[in-house]
Every structure is written in C-alpha cells, then in structure tokens.
Coordinates of C-alpha atoms and ligand atoms in Angstrom, one line a residue:
M1 CA 0.0 0.0 0.0
T2 CA 1.3 3.5 -0.8
A3 CA 1.7 5.7 2.2
D4 CA -0.9 8.2 1.2
R5 CA -3.8 5.7 0.5
T6 CA -5.8 3.8 3.1
P7 CA -7.1 0.3 2.3
Q8 CA -10.5 1.9 1.9
E9 CA -9.2 4.3 -0.7
A10 CA -7.4 1.5 -2.6
A11 CA -10.7 -0.4 -2.8
G12 CA -12.1 2.3 -5.1
S13 CA -15.7 3.4 -5.3
D14 CA -18.2 3.5 -2.4
T15 CA -19.8 0.2 -3.4
Q16 CA -16.4 -1.5 -3.5
R17 CA -15.5 -0.1 -0.1
E18 CA -18.9 -1.3 1.3
V19 CA -18.4 -4.8 0.0
I20 CA -14.9 -5.0 1.5
D21 CA -16.0 -3.5 4.8
A22 CA -18.9 -5.9 5.1
A23 CA -16.9 -9.1 4.3
P24 CA -16.0 -11.4 7.2
K25 CA -12.3 -11.2 8.0
Q26 CA -11.9 -13.5 11.0
L27 CA -11.4 -17.3 11.4
F28 CA -14.6 -19.4 11.5
I29 CA -14.2 -22.1 14.1
A30 CA -16.9 -24.1 15.8
G31 CA -19.7 -21.9 14.4
R32 CA -18.1 -18.6 15.6
W33 CA -16.1 -15.8 14.0
V34 CA -12.9 -15.5 16.1
D35 CA -9.6 -13.6 15.9
A36 CA -6.4 -15.5 15.3
N37 CA -4.0 -16.1 18.2
E38 CA -2.6 -12.7 19.3
S39 CA -5.0 -11.1 16.9
A40 CA -2.5 -11.6 14.0
T41 CA -3.6 -10.5 10.6
F42 CA -2.3 -10.2 7.0
E43 CA -3.1 -8.0 4.1
V44 CA -5.2 -8.9 1.1
R45 CA -4.2 -7.1 -2.0
D46 CA -5.9 -5.9 -5.2
P47 CA -3.8 -7.3 -8.1
S48 CA -4.9 -4.5 -10.3
T49 CA -3.2 -1.9 -8.2
G50 CA -0.9 -4.0 -5.9
E51 CA -2.5 -2.1 -3.0
A52 CA -4.0 -3.5 0.3
L53 CA -7.8 -3.9 0.4
C54 CA -8.1 -5.0 4.0
N55 CA -6.6 -7.3 6.6
V56 CA -7.8 -10.8 7.5
A57 CA -6.9 -13.1 10.4
D58 CA -3.6 -14.9 10.2
A59 CA -4.1 -18.3 11.8
S60 CA -1.4 -20.0 13.9
P61 CA -0.9 -23.7 14.3
A62 CA -3.0 -23.6 17.5
D63 CA -5.9 -22.0 15.6
G64 CA -5.6 -24.7 13.0
R65 CA -5.8 -27.3 15.8
A66 CA -8.8 -25.7 17.3
A67 CA -10.5 -25.8 13.9
L68 CA -9.8 -29.5 13.5
D69 CA -10.9 -30.3 17.0
A70 CA -14.2 -28.5 16.2
A71 CA -14.6 -30.6 13.0
V72 CA -13.8 -33.8 14.9
A73 CA -16.3 -33.0 17.6
A74 CA -19.1 -32.2 15.1
Q75 CA -18.5 -35.3 13.0
P76 CA -20.7 -37.9 14.7
G77 CA -23.7 -35.5 15.0
F78 CA -23.5 -34.4 11.4
A79 CA -23.1 -37.9 10.1
A80 CA -26.3 -38.8 11.9
Q81 CA -28.3 -36.0 10.2
S82 CA -30.7 -37.2 7.5
P83 CA -29.5 -37.0 3.9
R84 CA -32.6 -34.8 3.3
A85 CA -31.5 -32.3 6.0
R86 CA -28.0 -32.1 4.4
A87 CA -29.5 -31.6 0.9
D88 CA -31.8 -28.8 2.2
M89 CA -28.8 -26.9 3.6
L90 CA -27.0 -27.2 0.3
T91 CA -30.1 -26.0 -1.6
R92 CA -30.5 -23.0 0.8
A93 CA -26.8 -22.1 0.4
F94 CA -27.3 -22.3 -3.4
E95 CA -30.2 -19.9 -3.2
L96 CA -28.3 -17.5 -0.9
I97 CA -25.4 -17.3 -3.3
H98 CA -27.7 -16.2 -6.0
E99 CA -29.3 -13.6 -3.8
R100 CA -25.8 -12.2 -3.0
I101 CA -24.2 -12.7 -6.4
D102 CA -23.5 -9.0 -7.0
E103 CA -21.6 -8.5 -3.8
L104 CA -19.8 -11.9 -4.1
A105 CA -18.7 -11.1 -7.7
L106 CA -17.3 -7.7 -6.7
L107 CA -15.5 -9.1 -3.7
M108 CA -13.9 -11.8 -5.9
T109 CA -12.9 -9.3 -8.6
L110 CA -11.3 -7.1 -6.0
E111 CA -9.2 -9.8 -4.4
M112 CA -8.4 -11.9 -7.5
G113 CA -8.6 -9.5 -10.5
K114 CA -10.8 -11.3 -12.9
P115 CA -13.5 -9.2 -14.7
V116 CA -16.8 -8.9 -12.8
A117 CA -18.6 -10.8 -15.6
E118 CA -16.1 -13.7 -15.2
A119 CA -16.5 -13.6 -11.4
R120 CA -20.3 -13.9 -11.8
G121 CA -19.6 -16.8 -14.1
E122 CA -17.4 -18.5 -11.5
I123 CA -20.0 -17.9 -8.7
T124 CA -22.8 -19.4 -10.8
Y125 CA -20.5 -22.4 -11.5
A126 CA -19.6 -22.6 -7.8
A127 CA -23.2 -22.6 -6.8
E128 CA -24.1 -25.4 -9.2
F129 CA -21.9 -27.7 -7.2
L130 CA -24.2 -27.2 -4.2
R131 CA -27.3 -27.9 -6.3
H132 CA -25.7 -30.9 -7.9
F133 CA -24.6 -32.4 -4.6
A134 CA -27.9 -31.6 -2.9
G135 CA -29.2 -34.1 -5.4
E136 CA -26.4 -36.6 -4.7
A137 CA -26.9 -36.4 -0.9
V138 CA -30.2 -38.3 -1.1
R139 CA -28.9 -40.9 -3.6
I140 CA -26.1 -42.4 -1.6
N141 CA -26.8 -46.1 -2.0
G142 CA -25.4 -49.4 -1.1
G143 CA -26.0 -53.1 -2.0
Y144 CA -27.3 -56.4 -0.9
Q145 CA -26.1 -59.6 -2.5
V146 CA -26.3 -63.3 -2.0
A147 CA -22.7 -64.8 -1.7
P148 CA -21.8 -66.7 -4.8
A149 CA -21.6 -70.0 -2.8
G150 CA -25.0 -69.2 -1.2
G151 CA -25.7 -69.0 2.5
A152 CA -24.1 -65.7 3.5
R153 CA -25.4 -62.4 2.5
F154 CA -23.3 -59.3 1.6
L155 CA -24.5 -55.9 2.8
V156 CA -22.6 -53.0 1.4
A157 CA -23.0 -49.6 3.1
R158 CA -21.5 -46.2 2.3
Q159 CA -20.5 -44.0 5.2
P160 CA -18.9 -40.5 5.5
V161 CA -15.1 -40.7 5.5
G162 CA -14.8 -38.4 8.5
P163 CA -13.3 -35.0 9.2
C164 CA -11.6 -33.6 6.1
L165 CA -8.9 -31.0 5.3
L166 CA -9.7 -29.0 2.2
I167 CA -7.0 -26.8 0.7
T168 CA -7.8 -24.5 -2.3
P169 CA -6.0 -22.2 -4.7
W170 CA -6.5 -18.6 -5.6
N171 CA -7.4 -18.9 -9.3
F172 CA -11.0 -19.9 -8.7
P173 CA -11.5 -18.7 -5.1
L174 CA -15.0 -20.0 -4.7
A175 CA -15.6 -22.8 -7.2
M176 CA -12.5 -24.8 -6.1
G177 CA -14.0 -24.7 -2.6
T178 CA -17.6 -25.6 -3.4
R179 CA -16.4 -28.5 -5.6
K180 CA -15.1 -30.0 -2.3
I181 CA -17.4 -28.6 0.3
G182 CA -20.6 -29.5 -1.6
P183 CA -19.8 -33.3 -1.7
A184 CA -18.2 -33.2 1.8
L185 CA -21.5 -31.9 3.2
A186 CA -23.6 -34.1 1.0
A187 CA -21.7 -37.2 2.3
G188 CA -21.9 -36.1 5.9
C189 CA -18.3 -35.0 6.5
T190 CA -17.1 -32.1 8.6
S191 CA -14.1 -30.1 7.4
V192 CA -11.4 -27.5 7.9
I193 CA -10.9 -25.3 4.9
K194 CA -7.7 -23.4 4.1
P195 CA -8.2 -21.0 1.2
A196 CA -5.2 -19.4 -0.6
Q197 CA -3.8 -16.5 1.2
Q198 CA -4.2 -14.2 -1.8
T199 CA -8.0 -14.8 -2.0
P200 CA -9.4 -15.6 1.4
L201 CA -12.4 -13.2 1.2
S202 CA -14.6 -15.1 -1.2
M203 CA -14.4 -18.3 1.0
L204 CA -15.0 -16.4 4.2
A205 CA -18.1 -14.8 2.6
F206 CA -19.3 -18.2 1.5
V207 CA -18.9 -19.8 4.9
D208 CA -21.1 -17.1 6.3
I209 CA -23.7 -18.2 3.8
L210 CA -23.3 -21.8 5.0
R211 CA -23.8 -20.6 8.6
E212 CA -27.0 -18.8 7.5
A213 CA -28.1 -21.9 5.5
G214 CA -28.2 -23.8 8.8
V215 CA -24.9 -25.8 8.6
P216 CA -24.4 -26.8 12.3
D217 CA -21.5 -25.4 14.4
G218 CA -18.2 -27.1 13.8
V219 CA -19.2 -28.7 10.6
V220 CA -17.4 -26.2 8.4
N221 CA -14.4 -24.3 9.8
V222 CA -12.1 -21.9 7.9
V223 CA -8.5 -20.9 8.7
T224 CA -6.9 -18.2 6.7
T225 CA -3.1 -18.0 7.2
T226 CA 0.2 -17.0 5.8
A227 CA 1.8 -20.2 7.2
A228 CA 0.2 -22.8 5.0
N229 CA 2.7 -25.5 5.9
G230 CA 3.1 -24.5 9.5
V231 CA -0.7 -24.7 10.1
M232 CA -1.6 -27.6 7.8
E233 CA 1.2 -30.1 8.3
P234 CA 0.4 -30.7 12.0
L235 CA -3.2 -31.3 11.1
I236 CA -2.4 -33.7 8.3
R237 CA 0.0 -35.6 10.6
S238 CA -2.4 -35.4 13.6
G239 CA -4.2 -38.6 12.8
L240 CA -7.5 -36.8 13.6
A241 CA -8.4 -35.9 10.0
R242 CA -9.4 -38.8 7.7
K243 CA -9.1 -37.2 4.4
L244 CA -7.2 -34.5 2.5
S245 CA -8.6 -32.9 -0.6
F246 CA -6.2 -30.5 -2.3
T247 CA -6.3 -28.3 -5.4
G248 CA -3.1 -26.5 -6.4
S249 CA 0.3 -27.1 -7.9
T250 CA 1.8 -30.5 -8.5
K251 CA 4.8 -29.4 -6.4
V252 CA 2.8 -28.8 -3.3
G253 CA 0.5 -31.8 -4.0
K254 CA 3.6 -34.1 -3.8
I255 CA 4.6 -32.7 -0.4
L256 CA 1.0 -33.2 0.9
L257 CA 0.9 -36.8 -0.3
E258 CA 4.1 -37.5 1.6
Q259 CA 2.7 -35.9 4.8
S260 CA -0.6 -37.8 4.3
A261 CA 1.3 -41.1 4.1
E262 CA 2.0 -41.0 7.9
H263 CA -1.6 -41.8 8.8
V264 CA -2.6 -43.1 5.3
L265 CA -5.2 -40.4 4.7
R266 CA -7.6 -40.7 1.9
T267 CA -6.4 -38.1 -0.6
S268 CA -7.9 -36.3 -3.6
M269 CA -5.4 -34.3 -5.7
E270 CA -6.4 -31.7 -8.4
L271 CA -3.0 -30.6 -9.6
G272 CA -1.4 -28.7 -12.4
G273 CA -2.0 -29.0 -16.1
N274 CA -0.3 -28.5 -19.5
A275 CA -3.2 -28.8 -21.8
P276 CA -2.6 -29.4 -25.5
L277 CA -5.2 -28.1 -28.0
L278 CA -5.0 -29.8 -31.3
V279 CA -6.4 -28.2 -34.5
F280 CA -6.5 -30.6 -37.4
E281 CA -6.6 -29.6 -41.1
D282 CA -10.3 -30.7 -41.4
A283 CA -11.4 -28.5 -38.5
D284 CA -13.6 -25.5 -38.9
V285 CA -11.0 -22.8 -38.4
D286 CA -13.4 -20.1 -37.0
E287 CA -14.8 -22.6 -34.5
A288 CA -11.3 -23.7 -33.5
V289 CA -10.3 -20.0 -33.0
E290 CA -13.3 -19.5 -30.8
G291 CA -12.5 -22.7 -28.9
A292 CA -8.9 -21.7 -28.4
L293 CA -9.9 -18.3 -27.2
A294 CA -12.2 -19.8 -24.6
A295 CA -9.6 -22.4 -23.6
K296 CA -6.8 -19.9 -23.3
M297 CA -8.4 -16.7 -22.1
R298 CA -10.9 -17.9 -19.5
N299 CA -9.6 -16.5 -16.2
M300 CA -6.8 -14.6 -18.0
G301 CA -5.2 -18.0 -18.7
E302 CA -4.8 -18.6 -15.0
A303 CA -6.6 -22.0 -15.1
C304 CA -5.3 -25.5 -14.7
T305 CA -7.4 -26.3 -17.9
A306 CA -5.9 -23.4 -19.9
A307 CA -4.7 -24.4 -23.4
N308 CA -0.9 -24.3 -22.8
R309 CA 0.2 -25.7 -26.1
I310 CA -1.8 -25.1 -29.3
L311 CA -0.7 -27.6 -31.9
V312 CA -2.0 -26.6 -35.4
H313 CA -1.7 -28.5 -38.7
E314 CA 1.0 -26.8 -40.8
S315 CA -1.5 -26.2 -43.7
I316 CA -3.7 -23.9 -41.6
I317 CA -1.4 -22.5 -38.9
D318 CA -0.9 -19.1 -40.6
A319 CA -4.7 -18.5 -41.1
F320 CA -5.4 -19.8 -37.6
G321 CA -2.7 -17.6 -36.0
E322 CA -3.8 -14.5 -37.9
K323 CA -7.5 -14.9 -36.7
L324 CA -6.6 -15.8 -33.1
A325 CA -4.2 -12.8 -32.9
K326 CA -6.8 -10.4 -34.2
K327 CA -9.3 -11.6 -31.6
M328 CA -6.9 -11.6 -28.7
A329 CA -5.5 -8.1 -29.6
A330 CA -9.1 -6.8 -29.5
M331 CA -9.7 -7.9 -25.9
P332 CA -9.7 -4.9 -23.5
V333 CA -7.2 -5.2 -20.6
G334 CA -7.8 -3.4 -17.3
R335 CA -9.2 -3.4 -13.8
G336 CA -11.8 -6.1 -13.5
T337 CA -14.3 -3.7 -12.0
D338 CA -14.2 -1.4 -15.1
D339 CA -16.9 -1.8 -17.8
G340 CA -16.0 -3.8 -20.9
V341 CA -12.7 -5.2 -19.5
K342 CA -12.1 -8.7 -20.7
V343 CA -8.6 -9.3 -19.3
G344 CA -7.8 -8.4 -15.7
P345 CA -4.4 -8.5 -14.0
L346 CA -2.4 -11.6 -13.2
I347 CA -2.4 -12.5 -9.5
D348 CA 1.0 -11.0 -8.5
D349 CA 4.4 -9.7 -9.6
V350 CA 5.8 -13.3 -9.5
A351 CA 3.2 -14.5 -12.0
Q352 CA 3.8 -11.4 -14.2
R353 CA 7.5 -12.0 -14.2
K354 CA 7.2 -15.7 -15.0
V355 CA 5.0 -15.0 -18.0
S356 CA 7.5 -12.4 -19.3
E357 CA 10.4 -14.8 -18.9
L358 CA 8.5 -17.6 -20.7
V359 CA 7.7 -15.3 -23.6
A360 CA 11.4 -14.1 -23.7
D361 CA 12.6 -17.6 -23.7
A362 CA 10.3 -18.7 -26.5
V363 CA 11.3 -15.7 -28.7
E364 CA 15.0 -16.4 -28.0
Q365 CA 14.4 -20.0 -29.3
G366 CA 12.8 -18.7 -32.6
A367 CA 9.1 -18.1 -31.8
E368 CA 7.5 -15.2 -33.7
V369 CA 5.2 -12.7 -31.9
L370 CA 1.9 -12.2 -33.7
T371 CA 0.4 -9.9 -31.0
G372 CA 1.3 -8.7 -27.5
G373 CA 4.5 -9.8 -25.8
E374 CA 5.5 -6.6 -24.1
T375 CA 5.3 -6.4 -20.3
P376 CA 3.5 -3.2 -19.3
T377 CA 5.1 -0.9 -16.7
G378 CA 3.1 0.9 -14.0
G379 CA 0.7 -0.3 -11.2
G380 CA -1.0 -3.7 -11.2
Y381 CA 0.2 -7.0 -12.6
F382 CA -1.1 -6.8 -16.2
Y383 CA 0.1 -8.8 -19.2
P384 CA -1.4 -8.2 -22.7
P385 CA -3.1 -11.1 -24.7
T386 CA -0.2 -12.5 -26.6
V387 CA 0.0 -15.0 -29.5
L388 CA 3.3 -16.6 -30.5
T389 CA 3.7 -18.8 -33.5
R390 CA 6.3 -21.5 -34.4
V391 CA 7.1 -22.1 -30.7
P392 CA 9.6 -24.9 -30.6
R393 CA 8.8 -27.9 -28.3
S394 CA 12.0 -27.2 -26.4
A395 CA 10.7 -23.8 -25.2
R396 CA 10.1 -23.6 -21.5
M397 CA 6.4 -22.7 -22.0
A398 CA 5.8 -26.0 -23.8
N399 CA 6.8 -27.8 -20.6
E400 CA 5.6 -25.5 -17.8
E401 CA 2.2 -24.0 -17.0
I402 CA 2.2 -20.5 -18.4
F403 CA -0.8 -19.3 -16.2
G404 CA -1.2 -16.2 -18.3
P405 CA -2.8 -14.9 -21.5
V406 CA -0.2 -16.3 -23.8
A407 CA -1.2 -18.6 -26.7
P408 CA 1.8 -20.5 -28.1
L409 CA 1.2 -22.1 -31.6
T410 CA 3.3 -25.0 -32.8
P411 CA 2.9 -26.7 -36.2
F412 CA 2.5 -30.4 -36.8
S413 CA 2.2 -32.4 -40.0
T414 CA 0.6 -35.8 -39.1
E415 CA -1.9 -37.1 -36.6
D416 CA 0.7 -39.4 -35.0
E417 CA 3.0 -36.5 -34.5
A418 CA 0.3 -34.3 -33.0
V419 CA -0.7 -37.1 -30.5
E420 CA 2.9 -37.8 -29.6
A421 CA 3.6 -34.1 -28.9
A422 CA 0.4 -33.7 -26.9
N423 CA 1.3 -36.7 -24.7
D424 CA 4.9 -35.5 -24.2
T425 CA 4.4 -34.1 -20.7
E426 CA 4.2 -35.4 -17.2
F427 CA 0.8 -33.7 -16.9
G428 CA -2.5 -35.2 -18.0
L429 CA -5.4 -33.0 -17.0
V430 CA -7.3 -32.1 -20.1
S431 CA -6.8 -31.9 -23.9
F432 CA -8.9 -30.2 -26.6
V433 CA -9.3 -31.5 -30.2
F434 CA -10.8 -29.6 -33.1
T435 CA -11.7 -31.8 -36.1
N436 CA -14.8 -32.5 -38.2
D437 CA -13.8 -36.2 -38.7
L438 CA -15.7 -38.3 -36.2
R439 CA -13.4 -41.3 -36.5
R440 CA -10.4 -39.0 -35.9
A441 CA -12.1 -37.4 -32.9
L442 CA -12.6 -40.8 -31.2
R443 CA -9.2 -42.2 -32.2
V444 CA -7.4 -39.2 -30.9
S445 CA -9.4 -38.8 -27.7
E446 CA -8.7 -42.4 -26.9
A447 CA -5.0 -41.9 -27.5
L448 CA -4.6 -38.7 -25.4
E449 CA -3.3 -39.3 -21.9
T450 CA -5.6 -36.9 -20.1
G451 CA -8.4 -37.3 -17.7
M452 CA -10.7 -35.1 -19.8
V453 CA -11.0 -34.3 -23.5
G454 CA -13.0 -31.5 -25.1
I455 CA -14.0 -32.2 -28.7
N456 CA -14.7 -29.0 -30.7
Q457 CA -15.1 -27.1 -27.4
G458 CA -12.7 -25.1 -25.4
V459 CA -14.3 -25.5 -21.9
V460 CA -15.1 -28.9 -20.3
S461 CA -15.8 -27.9 -16.7
N462 CA -19.3 -28.8 -15.6
P463 CA -20.5 -29.7 -12.1
A464 CA -22.3 -32.7 -13.4
A465 CA -19.2 -34.2 -15.1
P466 CA -16.2 -35.9 -13.5
F467 CA -13.3 -33.4 -13.4
G468 CA -9.8 -34.6 -12.8
G469 CA -6.5 -35.7 -14.3
V470 CA -4.1 -38.6 -14.8
K471 CA -0.3 -38.7 -14.6
Q472 CA 1.0 -35.8 -12.4
S473 CA -2.3 -33.8 -12.8
G474 CA -3.9 -35.7 -9.9
L475 CA -5.8 -38.4 -8.2
G476 CA -9.5 -38.8 -7.9
R477 CA -12.4 -36.8 -9.5
E478 CA -14.5 -33.9 -8.5
G479 CA -18.1 -33.3 -9.6
G480 CA -20.3 -35.7 -11.5
S481 CA -22.0 -38.6 -9.8
V482 CA -18.5 -39.9 -8.7
G483 CA -17.5 -36.6 -6.9
I484 CA -19.2 -37.7 -3.7
D485 CA -17.3 -41.1 -3.7
E486 CA -14.2 -39.2 -2.6
F487 CA -16.0 -38.4 0.7
L488 CA -17.5 -41.9 1.3
E489 CA -16.0 -45.1 2.6
T490 CA -17.5 -48.4 1.5
K491 CA -18.3 -50.8 4.4
Y492 CA -19.0 -54.5 3.7
V493 CA -21.0 -56.4 6.3
G494 CA -21.0 -60.2 5.9
I495 CA -24.1 -61.8 7.3
A496 CA -24.4 -65.5 8.0
L497 CA -27.9 -66.9 7.4
Ligands
NAP1 P1 -0.2 -23.8 -4.7 O1 1.0 -22.9 -4.5 O2 0.1 -25.2 -4.8 O3 -1.2 -23.4 -3.5 C1 -2.5 -24.0 -3.5 C2 -3.0 -24.0 -2.0 O4 -2.0 -24.8 -1.2 C3 -2.9 -22.6 -1.4 O5 -4.0 -22.5 -0.4 C4 -1.6 -22.6 -0.7 O6 -1.5 -21.7 0.4 C5 -1.6 -24.0 -0.2 N1 -0.2 -24.5 0.2 C6 1.0 -24.1 -0.4 N2 2.0 -24.8 0.2 C7 1.4 -25.6 1.2 C8 1.9 -26.5 2.1 N3 3.2 -26.8 2.2 N4 1.1 -27.1 2.9 C9 -0.2 -26.9 2.9 N5 -0.8 -26.0 2.0 C10 0.0 -25.4 1.1 O7 -1.0 -23.4 -6.0 P2 -1.5 -22.0 -6.5 O8 -0.4 -21.3 -7.1 O9 -2.4 -21.4 -5.5 O10 -2.6 -22.5 -7.7 C11 -2.2 -22.7 -9.0 C12 -2.0 -24.2 -9.2 O11 -3.2 -24.9 -9.0 C13 -1.7 -24.5 -10.7 O12 -0.7 -25.4 -10.8 C14 -3.0 -25.0 -11.2 O13 -2.9 -25.8 -12.4 C15 -3.5 -25.7 -10.0 N6 -5.0 -25.9 -10.1 C16 -5.4 -27.2 -10.4 C17 -6.8 -27.4 -10.5 C18 -7.4 -28.7 -10.9 O14 -8.6 -28.9 -10.7 N7 -6.5 -29.7 -11.3 C19 -7.7 -26.3 -10.4 C20 -7.2 -25.0 -10.1 C21 -5.8 -24.9 -10.0 P3 -0.9 -20.2 0.2 O15 -1.9 -19.5 -0.5 O16 -0.7 -19.7 1.6 O17 0.4 -20.4 -0.5

C-alpha cells in the first residue's frame, strides 16, 4: 500500500468499499467468528493496483488445531443427520449465493482480479456444485447380495469418510471450494478449509452463507493463514483428520501426499496441467479459433485447464494464427471492475515476471510474436493477450504452466506427430481436439493421456461431469456422480444366514 492511500481508498468506489468492509475477516471455528491467536492479521491485496484492500486473520498452528478439534467434535452428530436435511442446507446455500451474487462477484474481482462478468460466471458455476450435490446427498446407495456360494449375504453400506482437510488455490477462489465442500457436506463429512492467502475473502463470505443456511456449528471451519505448511502439516500428521482434498500445484501436492502417508489419509489431488489443444486440417478454423480463445483466455489464462500448447496443422497454422491474434488483440485489458474489460491483471508480480520470462525464452528460441509480448510498466500485474507462433517444443512454455494470457502455436504435419507431442508431458489433466472427422475425434481422444478431452469445445468444466487428471495432474475426480465417492467409505457387512 502506498503511504498516502488507506485500504478503503485503494478499494475504489463507495460500493467497492462497502463490499470490502462488510466481508468477514476472522477465522470461522466451531460456528463462531474469532480472531487469530494474538490477533495476528495479514493484508489482502488488489492485483490490479498492488495495494492493500483489508486485513484478515492470520491463523497460527494452535488456531488450526482448534478448527480441526471442532470438526472432529461435530462429525458424529453431522453424520447422523438425515440426507434430506443435508440436501436442504446445500439448496438453501445455493439460493443465498444467487441472492448475493452482485456482492460476491465484486469481492472476488477485488481480491483476484478477474473481470466482474467472469467472477459472476465462476460464482454461478460454484453454486451449481451445491445444487448438484444436494441431489447426490439423497442418492447415496449401497447393496445387498447373495454370496456366490450361497448361505451368507453381503450388505454394502456407504459412510462418510470423516473429518476432512480441504486446501484450495487462488485462481477460482469459490468454485474450487464448493467443488469440495458440496460433496463433503452431502456425504456427511465435517471439514477445515484453508483458502489461498491471496484470495481468502470469497471463501469467508461463502462460509457465512453456509452458517446462514443452517450448517451446524463445527461442521465447516475456515482458517486463513500466511503459514500454510506450519498450520496444515500438524493437522495432516495429527491422525485426527481422515481425508485431505487439495487443489493446487503438483509441487505442493507431492509434499502433501508425503505428509498424508504418515496416517494413510484418503487423498484427492487436483493438480497442475499443461493442456494441449489440437487443431486438425479438417477443423472449422473459425470454430477452432473461438475454442482456443475460450480455452486460453478464461480467467486470463490462470486456469489448470488453460490451453498451454496449441498444436495446429501446418497447412492452416498461418490462417489460424492471424485470426486468433486479431481476436486476442481486441480484448480490452484493465481493472476487472471497469466496464468492458475482458482481461484483468495476473495474481501478483511473481506471476507477471514468470509470464514475461517464458515469452522471452520462446522468442529467443525462434518463436514469432503475432500480438502482445510486451510487459507493461506501472501499477498492477497486467500482461497483454499474446500470440506466439512456431514455438519450438524445447521452449520452457511447452513444458511448464504459463498461467497467463499467452497462446503458443506449434505446427505439426501428421496425426501421430500431434498425439505424440500432446502426450509429451508429465501432466494429464485435459486436452482439446478440433476436427470434423468423427473417426479421428474418437481415435485421438482415446490416445490422449488426459483425464478429460474437449471435442470441438474449449471449456469442459461442468459440475455434473467428473473433473480430474491422470499422470501428475492428480488423483480422484470432483463433480459428477462420482464426486461424492471421494468423501465416502465403503463398508461391507458379511451376514451368516
Ligand atoms: P499452490 O501454490 O500449490 O497453492 C495451493 C494451495 O495450497 C494454497 O492454499 C496454498 O496456500 C496451499 N499451500 C501451499 N503450500 C502448502 C503446504 N506446504 N502445505 C499446505 N498447503 C500449502 O498453487 P496455486 O499457485 O495457489 O494455484 C495454482 C496451481 O493450482 C496451478 O498449478 C493450477 O494448475 C492448479 N490448479 C489445479 C486445478 C485442478 O482442478 N486440477 C484447479 C485449479 C488450480 P498459500 O496461498 O498460503 O500459499
């Protein structure tokens, strides 16, 4: 924050100040808003200015432990509630989100940077997880079977896994939370949630909605902290939690898997991506450009599903590049609260520097800039929509998540070459294929080593579909009818007749 501006001034207009002032900023433990130990706080910043918006509670390990103790104490009572009661809470929370969508969207834009229209889109998506899992809560089923040799009977029951630790990233501050909290509540699990330190406000506001929706004390607890490892590692190693669900980088996911091994926690891991987007010579080029735009520019490119490598058949790469560059160059960049802005700032200076370095590296290795490519100076962490063509496979950006509005195009000549290039990564979250040949679409989607494939579409995320990756992109699935399985244990009861 600059010396002559208060956090309130940095937040901008009266409405923006009101939304920030009204947002909860304490820890939520055992159904109460509480200060952190020694009233410690940290600043939340607006990435479009770099200035402080407000301070929120900075939890200590003791606060984390109090949150987990509350979740453990609430677990038996919550598991005993009827599925219908749990579904009704989720439905009420869904309704309350929609009633407050204007304030929630503004809050999200202020702390994360995405344009308000995109924040509304995320909040709608986030709320859908609650509606979807309200439906799943009342459909948890089991089985009854005659043993193959006769005599005994098998009863198969599904029970909540127990208290959960839920850790979420900053890029989708609400949806990455509801994708876990929705099924956890539906299954009858209590939890401690740790949102990213850059974007705690959306989660705190949502938890207040859950409280209002009737979620019992201790069932959902939130700790915001600058000491992610210091607070979470003792909880993971405590033996009191039974499950860890994490969304974030592969690097941190690996650390958490090691920590979880001590007590053999159930784990779900939604990790990094390096999505290939393949455009074949038989594709509709205009449709492929629109798809690439969606796959690349949603969330300013700060998405695990963002198209990170755009592989285009050599016969159409020039036409494709020209059209994509024209569209990307026309996207207004600016503060997410301003009218008409389509591209907000990146999350911080580290992200901005990384994107600049990746572009410089690709250009040094022979890539050609079709639009963008210049890091702006001045306040905020902006980066212009950028299209690079003829990016070699050795470029850093072909092997690392760009997490910014940069579209790298690389030519290919055969289908085999395209599939081999697409699979040449340790990640396996999602891939996108543009072709009008049905046989090719099926052949290629079967050969791609990813948990999800979009055919002729640039966005696959849907609360009713199973989201998740293979290889180093993760373990388990969120959403869909299987999303609740991550929070249920299967119990077999053998019965002698
Ligand atoms: P990150 O650095 O891994 O952080 C994610 C969360 O983990 C944050 O809450 C962070 O807290 C916390 N954390 C960091 N170190 C920790 C530790 N040692 N112990 C416990 N918690 C720890 O990732 P990010 O930069 O926020 O998010 C971007 C990454 O998430 C990208 O790789 C993206 O692909 C991935 N992502 C994946 C999906 C998916 O569904 N597969 C969805 C969205 C994002 P702090 O904020 O305090 O650091």
